[in-house]
């Protein structure tokens, strides 16, 4: 079993992100999209401060240059404020199962953004991977409509939010890479750099979500949410399973196995989530949905294994 440590950790991350998606859907329905995200960002910052204090003796991360902070704040606006708003909104409309299926588009967005911003070439296998992933998504969300024409089985608004979430996650990932490349070498342990980067992204996230909540609904929903035990439990669990267990163990996984194998196993969430979403939210399971999820995840694997 020790020979498969990285693979087992990667599978654990996939289950962790599945729990995050399901808890996020529950929390968004209970507290509202913006309120839930404000709480999630606040808890992520709190946990980050505690972690940095325990690891370095200082509650704040070090080593980030001005350029790094600016890129990471921009990444937070794109990835968290816009991206997570779209993601949680799509959960409310089409559910976390289909939302996670569309998130397999994120590697496509990241590859295209890296090609434009960093000049990274896209190998022919990446093009094949994109087509396979799109085929899997299409099989899951498209069906026969009137007059035997192809029709979308899901609300268009939910699909657009899901695509927006995937694109923002991919773009935000590239922006985070640019920001981390501007860190001062040796200022903090290498394993802390991604967590430091996430700290700045969360700062942008909490400022952006609080501003949106204040402009749209005021701060009353936030005060009410603090007294909602089930909602706060969902927010806390989402934060732990997402930014901490998910990010931390995903970094650990690549220390024990190849990045390609780890990334492919961690991308299994759209498959793992099928049964829990049926059990919790009674979302029907069809052979087309299962086959589409399998094909889409296979397409993601081609990005890393090709």
PDB file of C-alpha atoms in Angstrom:
ATOM      1  CA  UNK A   1       0.000   0.000   0.000  1.00  0.00           C
ATOM      2  CA  UNK A   2       2.913   2.362   0.697  1.00  0.00           C
ATOM      3  CA  UNK A   3       3.768   2.161  -2.996  1.00  0.00           C
ATOM      4  CA  UNK A   4       0.423   3.789  -3.805  1.00  0.00           C
ATOM      5  CA  UNK A   5       0.535   6.597  -1.238  1.00  0.00           C
ATOM      6  CA  UNK A   6       0.233   9.367  -3.828  1.00  0.00           C
ATOM      7  CA  UNK A   7      -2.614   7.627  -5.632  1.00  0.00           C
ATOM      8  CA  UNK A   8      -4.538   7.079  -2.371  1.00  0.00           C
ATOM      9  CA  UNK A   9      -4.043  10.706  -1.341  1.00  0.00           C
ATOM     10  CA  UNK A  10      -5.261  11.838  -4.779  1.00  0.00           C
ATOM     11  CA  UNK A  11      -8.419   9.765  -4.425  1.00  0.00           C
ATOM     12  CA  UNK A  12      -8.913  11.279  -0.988  1.00  0.00           C
ATOM     13  CA  UNK A  13      -8.679  14.747  -2.534  1.00  0.00           C
ATOM     14  CA  UNK A  14     -11.337  13.808  -5.118  1.00  0.00           C
ATOM     15  CA  UNK A  15     -13.666  12.727  -2.293  1.00  0.00           C
ATOM     16  CA  UNK A  16     -12.789  15.899  -0.371  1.00  0.00           C
ATOM     17  CA  UNK A  17     -13.768  18.079  -3.322  1.00  0.00           C
ATOM     18  CA  UNK A  18     -16.944  16.043  -3.760  1.00  0.00           C
ATOM     19  CA  UNK A  19     -17.872  16.827  -0.156  1.00  0.00           C
ATOM     20  CA  UNK A  20     -17.056  20.483  -0.804  1.00  0.00           C
ATOM     21  CA  UNK A  21     -19.396  20.618  -3.804  1.00  0.00           C
ATOM     22  CA  UNK A  22     -22.283  18.946  -1.971  1.00  0.00           C
ATOM     23  CA  UNK A  23     -21.850  21.087   1.150  1.00  0.00           C
ATOM     24  CA  UNK A  24     -21.598  24.211  -1.000  1.00  0.00           C
ATOM     25  CA  UNK A  25     -24.882  23.400  -2.714  1.00  0.00           C
ATOM     26  CA  UNK A  26     -26.567  22.863   0.664  1.00  0.00           C
ATOM     27  CA  UNK A  27     -25.028  25.989   2.193  1.00  0.00           C
ATOM     28  CA  UNK A  28     -25.880  28.206  -0.790  1.00  0.00           C
ATOM     29  CA  UNK A  29     -29.498  27.075  -0.728  1.00  0.00           C
ATOM     30  CA  UNK A  30     -29.728  27.667   3.018  1.00  0.00           C
ATOM     31  CA  UNK A  31     -27.849  30.964   3.421  1.00  0.00           C
ATOM     32  CA  UNK A  32     -27.706  32.408  -0.084  1.00  0.00           C
ATOM     33  CA  UNK A  33     -24.810  32.531  -2.518  1.00  0.00           C
ATOM     34  CA  UNK A  34     -23.177  35.787  -1.386  1.00  0.00           C
ATOM     35  CA  UNK A  35     -23.655  35.258   2.352  1.00  0.00           C
ATOM     36  CA  UNK A  36     -22.234  31.742   2.185  1.00  0.00           C
ATOM     37  CA  UNK A  37     -19.186  32.925   0.234  1.00  0.00           C
ATOM     38  CA  UNK A  38     -18.475  35.769   2.680  1.00  0.00           C
ATOM     39  CA  UNK A  39     -18.461  33.275   5.551  1.00  0.00           C
ATOM     40  CA  UNK A  40     -16.320  30.820   3.585  1.00  0.00           C
ATOM     41  CA  UNK A  41     -13.706  33.463   2.745  1.00  0.00           C
ATOM     42  CA  UNK A  42     -13.646  34.736   6.345  1.00  0.00           C
ATOM     43  CA  UNK A  43     -13.117  31.233   7.714  1.00  0.00           C
ATOM     44  CA  UNK A  44     -10.405  30.524   5.130  1.00  0.00           C
ATOM     45  CA  UNK A  45      -8.550  33.667   6.223  1.00  0.00           C
ATOM     46  CA  UNK A  46      -8.935  32.730   9.891  1.00  0.00           C
ATOM     47  CA  UNK A  47      -7.573  29.228   9.305  1.00  0.00           C
ATOM     48  CA  UNK A  48      -4.719  30.671   7.232  1.00  0.00           C
ATOM     49  CA  UNK A  49      -3.698  33.061  10.019  1.00  0.00           C
ATOM     50  CA  UNK A  50      -3.638  30.199  12.527  1.00  0.00           C
ATOM     51  CA  UNK A  51      -1.620  27.993  10.171  1.00  0.00           C
ATOM     52  CA  UNK A  52       0.961  30.704   9.443  1.00  0.00           C
ATOM     53  CA  UNK A  53       1.299  31.503  13.147  1.00  0.00           C
ATOM     54  CA  UNK A  54       1.918  27.837  13.981  1.00  0.00           C
ATOM     55  CA  UNK A  55       4.294  27.281  11.048  1.00  0.00           C
ATOM     56  CA  UNK A  56       6.310  30.510  11.054  1.00  0.00           C
ATOM     57  CA  UNK A  57       5.502  32.346  14.282  1.00  0.00           C
ATOM     58  CA  UNK A  58       3.855  35.169  12.340  1.00  0.00           C
ATOM     59  CA  UNK A  59       0.125  35.378  11.564  1.00  0.00           C
ATOM     60  CA  UNK A  60       0.767  36.873   8.124  1.00  0.00           C
ATOM     61  CA  UNK A  61       2.576  35.325   5.140  1.00  0.00           C
ATOM     62  CA  UNK A  62       5.972  36.640   4.066  1.00  0.00           C
ATOM     63  CA  UNK A  63       7.894  36.703   0.823  1.00  0.00           C
ATOM     64  CA  UNK A  64       5.244  38.193  -1.426  1.00  0.00           C
ATOM     65  CA  UNK A  65       6.542  41.082  -3.538  1.00  0.00           C
ATOM     66  CA  UNK A  66       4.279  43.913  -4.652  1.00  0.00           C
ATOM     67  CA  UNK A  67       3.935  42.291  -8.068  1.00  0.00           C
ATOM     68  CA  UNK A  68       3.064  38.954  -6.485  1.00  0.00           C
ATOM     69  CA  UNK A  69       0.373  40.506  -4.280  1.00  0.00           C
ATOM     70  CA  UNK A  70      -1.204  42.367  -7.196  1.00  0.00           C
ATOM     71  CA  UNK A  71      -1.340  39.257  -9.404  1.00  0.00           C
ATOM     72  CA  UNK A  72      -2.756  37.170  -6.563  1.00  0.00           C
ATOM     73  CA  UNK A  73      -5.383  39.766  -5.671  1.00  0.00           C
ATOM     74  CA  UNK A  74      -6.410  39.809  -9.326  1.00  0.00           C
ATOM     75  CA  UNK A  75      -6.526  36.011  -9.246  1.00  0.00           C
ATOM     76  CA  UNK A  76      -8.803  36.221  -6.209  1.00  0.00           C
ATOM     77  CA  UNK A  77     -11.185  38.572  -7.988  1.00  0.00           C
ATOM     78  CA  UNK A  78     -11.347  36.333 -11.057  1.00  0.00           C
ATOM     79  CA  UNK A  79     -11.209  32.927  -9.397  1.00  0.00           C
ATOM     80  CA  UNK A  80     -13.131  33.556  -6.182  1.00  0.00           C
ATOM     81  CA  UNK A  81     -15.405  36.573  -6.590  1.00  0.00           C
ATOM     82  CA  UNK A  82     -16.500  35.994 -10.185  1.00  0.00           C
ATOM     83  CA  UNK A  83     -15.700  32.286 -10.470  1.00  0.00           C
ATOM     84  CA  UNK A  84     -17.154  31.053  -7.175  1.00  0.00           C
ATOM     85  CA  UNK A  85     -20.169  33.326  -7.506  1.00  0.00           C
ATOM     86  CA  UNK A  86     -20.895  31.697 -10.867  1.00  0.00           C
ATOM     87  CA  UNK A  87     -20.159  28.227  -9.476  1.00  0.00           C
ATOM     88  CA  UNK A  88     -22.450  28.550  -6.466  1.00  0.00           C
ATOM     89  CA  UNK A  89     -25.139  30.154  -8.601  1.00  0.00           C
ATOM     90  CA  UNK A  90     -25.015  27.215 -11.004  1.00  0.00           C
ATOM     91  CA  UNK A  91     -25.350  24.890  -7.985  1.00  0.00           C
ATOM     92  CA  UNK A  92     -28.623  26.647  -7.162  1.00  0.00           C
ATOM     93  CA  UNK A  93     -29.927  26.254 -10.724  1.00  0.00           C
ATOM     94  CA  UNK A  94     -28.600  22.925 -12.033  1.00  0.00           C
ATOM     95  CA  UNK A  95     -27.085  21.311  -8.905  1.00  0.00           C
ATOM     96  CA  UNK A  96     -23.553  20.456  -7.833  1.00  0.00           C
ATOM     97  CA  UNK A  97     -23.407  17.289  -9.946  1.00  0.00           C
ATOM     98  CA  UNK A  98     -23.740  19.081 -13.254  1.00  0.00           C
ATOM     99  CA  UNK A  99     -21.739  22.000 -11.897  1.00  0.00           C
ATOM    100  CA  UNK A 100     -18.771  19.710 -11.250  1.00  0.00           C
ATOM    101  CA  UNK A 101     -19.161  18.168 -14.693  1.00  0.00           C
ATOM    102  CA  UNK A 102     -18.769  21.573 -16.312  1.00  0.00           C
ATOM    103  CA  UNK A 103     -15.723  22.256 -14.132  1.00  0.00           C
ATOM    104  CA  UNK A 104     -13.845  19.748 -16.293  1.00  0.00           C
ATOM    105  CA  UNK A 105     -13.659  22.682 -18.725  1.00  0.00           C
ATOM    106  CA  UNK A 106     -11.245  24.465 -16.369  1.00  0.00           C
ATOM    107  CA  UNK A 107      -8.100  22.794 -17.817  1.00  0.00           C
ATOM    108  CA  UNK A 108      -9.182  23.994 -21.264  1.00  0.00           C
ATOM    109  CA  UNK A 109      -9.494  27.555 -19.986  1.00  0.00           C
ATOM    110  CA  UNK A 110      -6.154  27.290 -18.173  1.00  0.00           C
ATOM    111  CA  UNK A 111      -4.374  25.909 -21.242  1.00  0.00           C
ATOM    112  CA  UNK A 112      -5.782  28.635 -23.493  1.00  0.00           C
ATOM    113  CA  UNK A 113      -4.943  31.386 -20.966  1.00  0.00           C
ATOM    114  CA  UNK A 114      -1.383  30.067 -20.536  1.00  0.00           C
ATOM    115  CA  UNK A 115      -1.024  30.022 -24.324  1.00  0.00           C
ATOM    116  CA  UNK A 116      -2.124  33.672 -24.568  1.00  0.00           C
ATOM    117  CA  UNK A 117      -0.480  35.095 -21.434  1.00  0.00           C
ATOM    118  CA  UNK A 118       2.634  32.951 -21.024  1.00  0.00           C
ATOM    119  CA  UNK A 119       3.284  31.760 -24.548  1.00  0.00           C
ATOM    120  CA  UNK A 120       2.997  28.101 -23.538  1.00  0.00           C
ATOM    121  CA  UNK A 121       2.385  25.885 -26.546  1.00  0.00           C
ATOM    122  CA  UNK A 122      -0.667  23.643 -26.740  1.00  0.00           C
ATOM    123  CA  UNK A 123       0.320  20.151 -27.812  1.00  0.00           C
ATOM    124  CA  UNK A 124      -1.894  18.257 -30.283  1.00  0.00           C
ATOM    125  CA  UNK A 125      -2.957  15.966 -27.432  1.00  0.00           C
ATOM    126  CA  UNK A 126      -4.339  19.012 -25.606  1.00  0.00           C
ATOM    127  CA  UNK A 127      -6.620  19.717 -28.563  1.00  0.00           C
ATOM    128  CA  UNK A 128      -7.792  16.094 -28.513  1.00  0.00           C
ATOM    129  CA  UNK A 129      -8.374  16.355 -24.760  1.00  0.00           C
ATOM    130  CA  UNK A 130     -10.525  19.447 -25.244  1.00  0.00           C
ATOM    131  CA  UNK A 131     -12.687  17.707 -27.857  1.00  0.00           C
ATOM    132  CA  UNK A 132     -13.103  14.584 -25.719  1.00  0.00           C
ATOM    133  CA  UNK A 133     -14.044  16.641 -22.650  1.00  0.00           C
ATOM    134  CA  UNK A 134     -16.588  18.675 -24.623  1.00  0.00           C
ATOM    135  CA  UNK A 135     -18.040  15.462 -26.059  1.00  0.00           C
ATOM    136  CA  UNK A 136     -18.567  14.049 -22.570  1.00  0.00           C
ATOM    137  CA  UNK A 137     -20.250  17.214 -21.331  1.00  0.00           C
ATOM    138  CA  UNK A 138     -22.430  17.375 -24.430  1.00  0.00           C
ATOM    139  CA  UNK A 139     -23.533  13.763 -23.967  1.00  0.00           C
ATOM    140  CA  UNK A 140     -24.607  14.517 -20.394  1.00  0.00           C
ATOM    141  CA  UNK A 141     -26.466  17.786 -20.918  1.00  0.00           C
ATOM    142  CA  UNK A 142     -27.904  17.431 -24.413  1.00  0.00           C
ATOM    143  CA  UNK A 143     -30.887  15.284 -25.374  1.00  0.00           C
ATOM    144  CA  UNK A 144     -33.571  14.867 -27.997  1.00  0.00           C
ATOM    145  CA  UNK A 145     -36.037  17.733 -28.154  1.00  0.00           C
ATOM    146  CA  UNK A 146     -39.030  18.512 -30.311  1.00  0.00           C
ATOM    147  CA  UNK A 147     -38.978  17.207 -33.886  1.00  0.00           C
ATOM    148  CA  UNK A 148     -35.973  15.000 -32.974  1.00  0.00           C
ATOM    149  CA  UNK A 149     -33.701  18.013 -32.720  1.00  0.00           C
ATOM    150  CA  UNK A 150     -30.900  18.254 -30.162  1.00  0.00           C
ATOM    151  CA  UNK A 151     -31.971  20.282 -27.139  1.00  0.00           C
ATOM    152  CA  UNK A 152     -30.393  21.409 -23.889  1.00  0.00           C
ATOM    153  CA  UNK A 153     -31.754  19.431 -20.929  1.00  0.00           C
ATOM    154  CA  UNK A 154     -30.690  22.018 -18.347  1.00  0.00           C
ATOM    155  CA  UNK A 155     -31.699  25.665 -17.784  1.00  0.00           C
ATOM    156  CA  UNK A 156     -29.561  27.898 -19.990  1.00  0.00           C
ATOM    157  CA  UNK A 157     -28.786  30.271 -17.118  1.00  0.00           C
ATOM    158  CA  UNK A 158     -27.315  27.466 -15.030  1.00  0.00           C
ATOM    159  CA  UNK A 159     -25.187  26.263 -17.943  1.00  0.00           C
ATOM    160  CA  UNK A 160     -23.834  29.764 -18.575  1.00  0.00           C
ATOM    161  CA  UNK A 161     -22.957  30.202 -14.891  1.00  0.00           C
ATOM    162  CA  UNK A 162     -21.221  26.793 -14.919  1.00  0.00           C
ATOM    163  CA  UNK A 163     -19.170  27.661 -18.006  1.00  0.00           C
ATOM    164  CA  UNK A 164     -18.283  31.020 -16.450  1.00  0.00           C
ATOM    165  CA  UNK A 165     -17.125  29.275 -13.272  1.00  0.00           C
ATOM    166  CA  UNK A 166     -14.896  26.865 -15.192  1.00  0.00           C
ATOM    167  CA  UNK A 167     -13.360  29.634 -17.302  1.00  0.00           C
ATOM    168  CA  UNK A 168     -12.682  31.793 -14.238  1.00  0.00           C
ATOM    169  CA  UNK A 169     -11.093  28.889 -12.380  1.00  0.00           C
ATOM    170  CA  UNK A 170      -8.766  28.196 -15.299  1.00  0.00           C
ATOM    171  CA  UNK A 171      -7.843  31.862 -15.744  1.00  0.00           C
ATOM    172  CA  UNK A 172      -7.440  32.322 -11.983  1.00  0.00           C
ATOM    173  CA  UNK A 173      -5.054  29.363 -11.859  1.00  0.00           C
ATOM    174  CA  UNK A 174      -2.763  30.939 -14.438  1.00  0.00           C
ATOM    175  CA  UNK A 175      -2.885  34.298 -12.642  1.00  0.00           C
ATOM    176  CA  UNK A 176      -1.940  32.522  -9.405  1.00  0.00           C
ATOM    177  CA  UNK A 177       1.042  30.895 -11.129  1.00  0.00           C
ATOM    178  CA  UNK A 178       2.227  34.279 -12.358  1.00  0.00           C
ATOM    179  CA  UNK A 179       1.877  35.677  -8.843  1.00  0.00           C
ATOM    180  CA  UNK A 180       3.753  32.807  -7.181  1.00  0.00           C
ATOM    181  CA  UNK A 181       6.575  33.197  -9.700  1.00  0.00           C
ATOM    182  CA  UNK A 182       7.154  36.693  -8.230  1.00  0.00           C
ATOM    183  CA  UNK A 183       7.739  35.425  -4.665  1.00  0.00           C
ATOM    184  CA  UNK A 184      11.136  36.045  -3.066  1.00  0.00           C
ATOM    185  CA  UNK A 185      13.050  32.733  -3.167  1.00  0.00           C
ATOM    186  CA  UNK A 186      13.629  31.272   0.283  1.00  0.00           C
ATOM    187  CA  UNK A 187      11.538  33.843   2.148  1.00  0.00           C
ATOM    188  CA  UNK A 188       9.172  31.101   3.325  1.00  0.00           C
ATOM    189  CA  UNK A 189       9.237  27.297   2.977  1.00  0.00           C
ATOM    190  CA  UNK A 190       8.273  26.203  -0.530  1.00  0.00           C
ATOM    191  CA  UNK A 191       5.295  24.185   0.733  1.00  0.00           C
ATOM    192  CA  UNK A 192       3.812  27.364   2.264  1.00  0.00           C
ATOM    193  CA  UNK A 193       3.904  29.412  -0.951  1.00  0.00           C
ATOM    194  CA  UNK A 194       0.566  28.082  -2.339  1.00  0.00           C
ATOM    195  CA  UNK A 195      -1.100  28.715   1.026  1.00  0.00           C
ATOM    196  CA  UNK A 196       0.356  32.215   1.110  1.00  0.00           C
ATOM    197  CA  UNK A 197      -0.949  32.788  -2.400  1.00  0.00           C
ATOM    198  CA  UNK A 198      -4.375  31.562  -1.340  1.00  0.00           C
ATOM    199  CA  UNK A 199      -4.292  34.018   1.586  1.00  0.00           C
ATOM    200  CA  UNK A 200      -4.111  36.982  -0.780  1.00  0.00           C
ATOM    201  CA  UNK A 201      -6.738  35.452  -3.037  1.00  0.00           C
ATOM    202  CA  UNK A 202      -9.049  35.107  -0.012  1.00  0.00           C
ATOM    203  CA  UNK A 203      -8.465  38.768   0.904  1.00  0.00           C
ATOM    204  CA  UNK A 204      -9.735  39.758  -2.535  1.00  0.00           C
ATOM    205  CA  UNK A 205     -12.561  37.253  -2.143  1.00  0.00           C
ATOM    206  CA  UNK A 206     -13.883  38.518   1.178  1.00  0.00           C
ATOM    207  CA  UNK A 207     -13.666  42.170   0.099  1.00  0.00           C
ATOM    208  CA  UNK A 208     -15.438  41.444  -3.192  1.00  0.00           C
ATOM    209  CA  UNK A 209     -18.178  39.232  -1.761  1.00  0.00           C
ATOM    210  CA  UNK A 210     -18.840  41.581   1.189  1.00  0.00           C
ATOM    211  CA  UNK A 211     -19.172  44.526  -1.175  1.00  0.00           C
ATOM    212  CA  UNK A 212     -21.560  42.619  -3.446  1.00  0.00           C
ATOM    213  CA  UNK A 213     -23.627  41.457  -0.461  1.00  0.00           C
ATOM    214  CA  UNK A 214     -23.816  44.969   0.975  1.00  0.00           C
ATOM    215  CA  UNK A 215     -24.884  46.507  -2.344  1.00  0.00           C
ATOM    216  CA  UNK A 216     -27.503  43.841  -3.098  1.00  0.00           C
ATOM    217  CA  UNK A 217     -28.947  42.815   0.263  1.00  0.00           C
ATOM    218  CA  UNK A 218     -27.201  44.740   3.020  1.00  0.00           C
ATOM    219  CA  UNK A 219     -25.468  42.977   5.904  1.00  0.00           C
ATOM    220  CA  UNK A 220     -28.632  41.675   7.606  1.00  0.00           C
ATOM    221  CA  UNK A 221     -28.379  38.219   5.930  1.00  0.00           C
ATOM    222  CA  UNK A 222     -24.824  37.903   7.245  1.00  0.00           C
ATOM    223  CA  UNK A 223     -25.868  38.665  10.820  1.00  0.00           C
ATOM    224  CA  UNK A 224     -28.712  36.161  10.557  1.00  0.00           C
ATOM    225  CA  UNK A 225     -26.393  33.511   9.106  1.00  0.00           C
ATOM    226  CA  UNK A 226     -24.097  33.736  12.139  1.00  0.00           C
ATOM    227  CA  UNK A 227     -26.960  32.368  14.224  1.00  0.00           C
ATOM    228  CA  UNK A 228     -27.755  29.538  11.814  1.00  0.00           C
ATOM    229  CA  UNK A 229     -25.976  26.511  13.263  1.00  0.00           C
ATOM    230  CA  UNK A 230     -26.510  24.234  10.257  1.00  0.00           C
ATOM    231  CA  UNK A 231     -25.466  26.942   7.817  1.00  0.00           C
ATOM    232  CA  UNK A 232     -22.310  27.761   9.795  1.00  0.00           C
ATOM    233  CA  UNK A 233     -21.463  24.052  10.037  1.00  0.00           C
ATOM    234  CA  UNK A 234     -21.751  23.758   6.255  1.00  0.00           C
ATOM    235  CA  UNK A 235     -19.574  26.852   5.748  1.00  0.00           C
ATOM    236  CA  UNK A 236     -16.910  25.553   8.153  1.00  0.00           C
ATOM    237  CA  UNK A 237     -16.863  22.074   6.632  1.00  0.00           C
ATOM    238  CA  UNK A 238     -16.723  23.511   3.105  1.00  0.00           C
ATOM    239  CA  UNK A 239     -13.723  25.646   4.050  1.00  0.00           C
ATOM    240  CA  UNK A 240     -11.893  22.714   5.641  1.00  0.00           C
ATOM    241  CA  UNK A 241     -12.547  20.252   2.828  1.00  0.00           C
ATOM    242  CA  UNK A 242     -11.824  22.856   0.138  1.00  0.00           C
ATOM    243  CA  UNK A 243      -8.928  25.301   0.664  1.00  0.00           C
ATOM    244  CA  UNK A 244      -7.260  23.259   3.416  1.00  0.00           C
ATOM    245  CA  UNK A 245      -7.740  19.519   3.010  1.00  0.00           C
ATOM    246  CA  UNK A 246      -8.155  19.829  -0.761  1.00  0.00           C
ATOM    247  CA  UNK A 247      -5.243  22.159  -1.471  1.00  0.00           C
ATOM    248  CA  UNK A 248      -2.925  20.747   1.187  1.00  0.00           C
ATOM    249  CA  UNK A 249      -3.339  17.102   0.255  1.00  0.00           C
ATOM    250  CA  UNK A 250      -3.255  17.852  -3.479  1.00  0.00           C
ATOM    251  CA  UNK A 251       0.210  19.348  -2.945  1.00  0.00           C
ATOM    252  CA  UNK A 252       1.199  16.307  -0.896  1.00  0.00           C
ATOM    253  CA  UNK A 253      -0.058  13.909  -3.576  1.00  0.00           C
ATOM    254  CA  UNK A 254       2.372  15.157  -6.215  1.00  0.00           C
ATOM    255  CA  UNK A 255       5.248  14.487  -3.818  1.00  0.00           C
ATOM    256  CA  UNK A 256       4.477  10.754  -3.920  1.00  0.00           C
ATOM    257  CA  UNK A 257       3.303  10.214  -7.504  1.00  0.00           C
ATOM    258  CA  UNK A 258       3.451  11.947 -10.886  1.00  0.00           C
ATOM    259  CA  UNK A 259       1.490  15.138 -11.406  1.00  0.00           C
ATOM    260  CA  UNK A 260      -0.369  13.505 -14.297  1.00  0.00           C
ATOM    261  CA  UNK A 261      -1.650  10.565 -12.271  1.00  0.00           C
ATOM    262  CA  UNK A 262      -2.490  12.783  -9.294  1.00  0.00           C
ATOM    263  CA  UNK A 263      -4.357  15.324 -11.437  1.00  0.00           C
ATOM    264  CA  UNK A 264      -6.337  12.617 -13.215  1.00  0.00           C
ATOM    265  CA  UNK A 265      -7.420  10.919  -9.987  1.00  0.00           C
ATOM    266  CA  UNK A 266      -8.318  14.255  -8.405  1.00  0.00           C
ATOM    267  CA  UNK A 267     -10.499  15.004 -11.432  1.00  0.00           C
ATOM    268  CA  UNK A 268     -12.820  12.068 -10.635  1.00  0.00           C
ATOM    269  CA  UNK A 269     -15.236  14.310  -8.700  1.00  0.00           C
ATOM    270  CA  UNK A 270     -17.897  14.406 -11.484  1.00  0.00           C
ATOM    271  CA  UNK A 271     -18.113  10.599 -11.259  1.00  0.00           C
ATOM    272  CA  UNK A 272     -17.903  10.266  -7.467  1.00  0.00           C
ATOM    273  CA  UNK A 273     -20.601  12.895  -6.949  1.00  0.00           C
ATOM    274  CA  UNK A 274     -23.281  11.052  -8.975  1.00  0.00           C
ATOM    275  CA  UNK A 275     -24.543   8.750  -6.207  1.00  0.00           C
ATOM    276  CA  UNK A 276     -24.351  11.269  -3.323  1.00  0.00           C
ATOM    277  CA  UNK A 277     -26.234  13.880  -5.364  1.00  0.00           C
ATOM    278  CA  UNK A 278     -28.976  11.341  -6.058  1.00  0.00           C
ATOM    279  CA  UNK A 279     -29.164  10.399  -2.385  1.00  0.00           C
ATOM    280  CA  UNK A 280     -29.118  13.970  -1.040  1.00  0.00           C
ATOM    281  CA  UNK A 281     -30.906  15.950  -3.743  1.00  0.00           C
ATOM    282  CA  UNK A 282     -32.736  13.207  -5.682  1.00  0.00           C
ATOM    283  CA  UNK A 283     -31.097  14.154  -8.975  1.00  0.00           C
ATOM    284  CA  UNK A 284     -31.937  11.376 -11.475  1.00  0.00           C
ATOM    285  CA  UNK A 285     -29.167   9.139 -12.803  1.00  0.00           C
ATOM    286  CA  UNK A 286     -29.209   8.204 -16.490  1.00  0.00           C
ATOM    287  CA  UNK A 287     -26.796   6.141 -18.549  1.00  0.00           C
ATOM    288  CA  UNK A 288     -26.060   9.208 -20.688  1.00  0.00           C
ATOM    289  CA  UNK A 289     -25.071  11.238 -17.612  1.00  0.00           C
ATOM    290  CA  UNK A 290     -22.776   8.502 -16.316  1.00  0.00           C
ATOM    291  CA  UNK A 291     -21.204   7.870 -19.734  1.00  0.00           C
ATOM    292  CA  UNK A 292     -20.768  11.604 -20.283  1.00  0.00           C
ATOM    293  CA  UNK A 293     -19.025  12.029 -16.923  1.00  0.00           C
ATOM    294  CA  UNK A 294     -16.686   9.117 -17.676  1.00  0.00           C
ATOM    295  CA  UNK A 295     -15.785  10.508 -21.102  1.00  0.00           C
ATOM    296  CA  UNK A 296     -15.294  14.017 -19.717  1.00  0.00           C
ATOM    297  CA  UNK A 297     -12.938  12.805 -16.969  1.00  0.00           C
ATOM    298  CA  UNK A 298     -11.052  10.742 -19.565  1.00  0.00           C
ATOM    299  CA  UNK A 299     -10.663  13.934 -21.578  1.00  0.00           C
ATOM    300  CA  UNK A 300      -9.199  15.691 -18.545  1.00  0.00           C
ATOM    301  CA  UNK A 301      -6.743  12.810 -18.076  1.00  0.00           C
ATOM    302  CA  UNK A 302      -5.451  13.340 -21.609  1.00  0.00           C
ATOM    303  CA  UNK A 303      -4.285  16.826 -20.625  1.00  0.00           C
ATOM    304  CA  UNK A 304      -1.914  15.342 -18.074  1.00  0.00           C
ATOM    305  CA  UNK A 305      -1.153  11.855 -19.348  1.00  0.00           C
ATOM    306  CA  UNK A 306      -0.824  12.681 -23.009  1.00  0.00           C
TER     307      UNK A 306
END
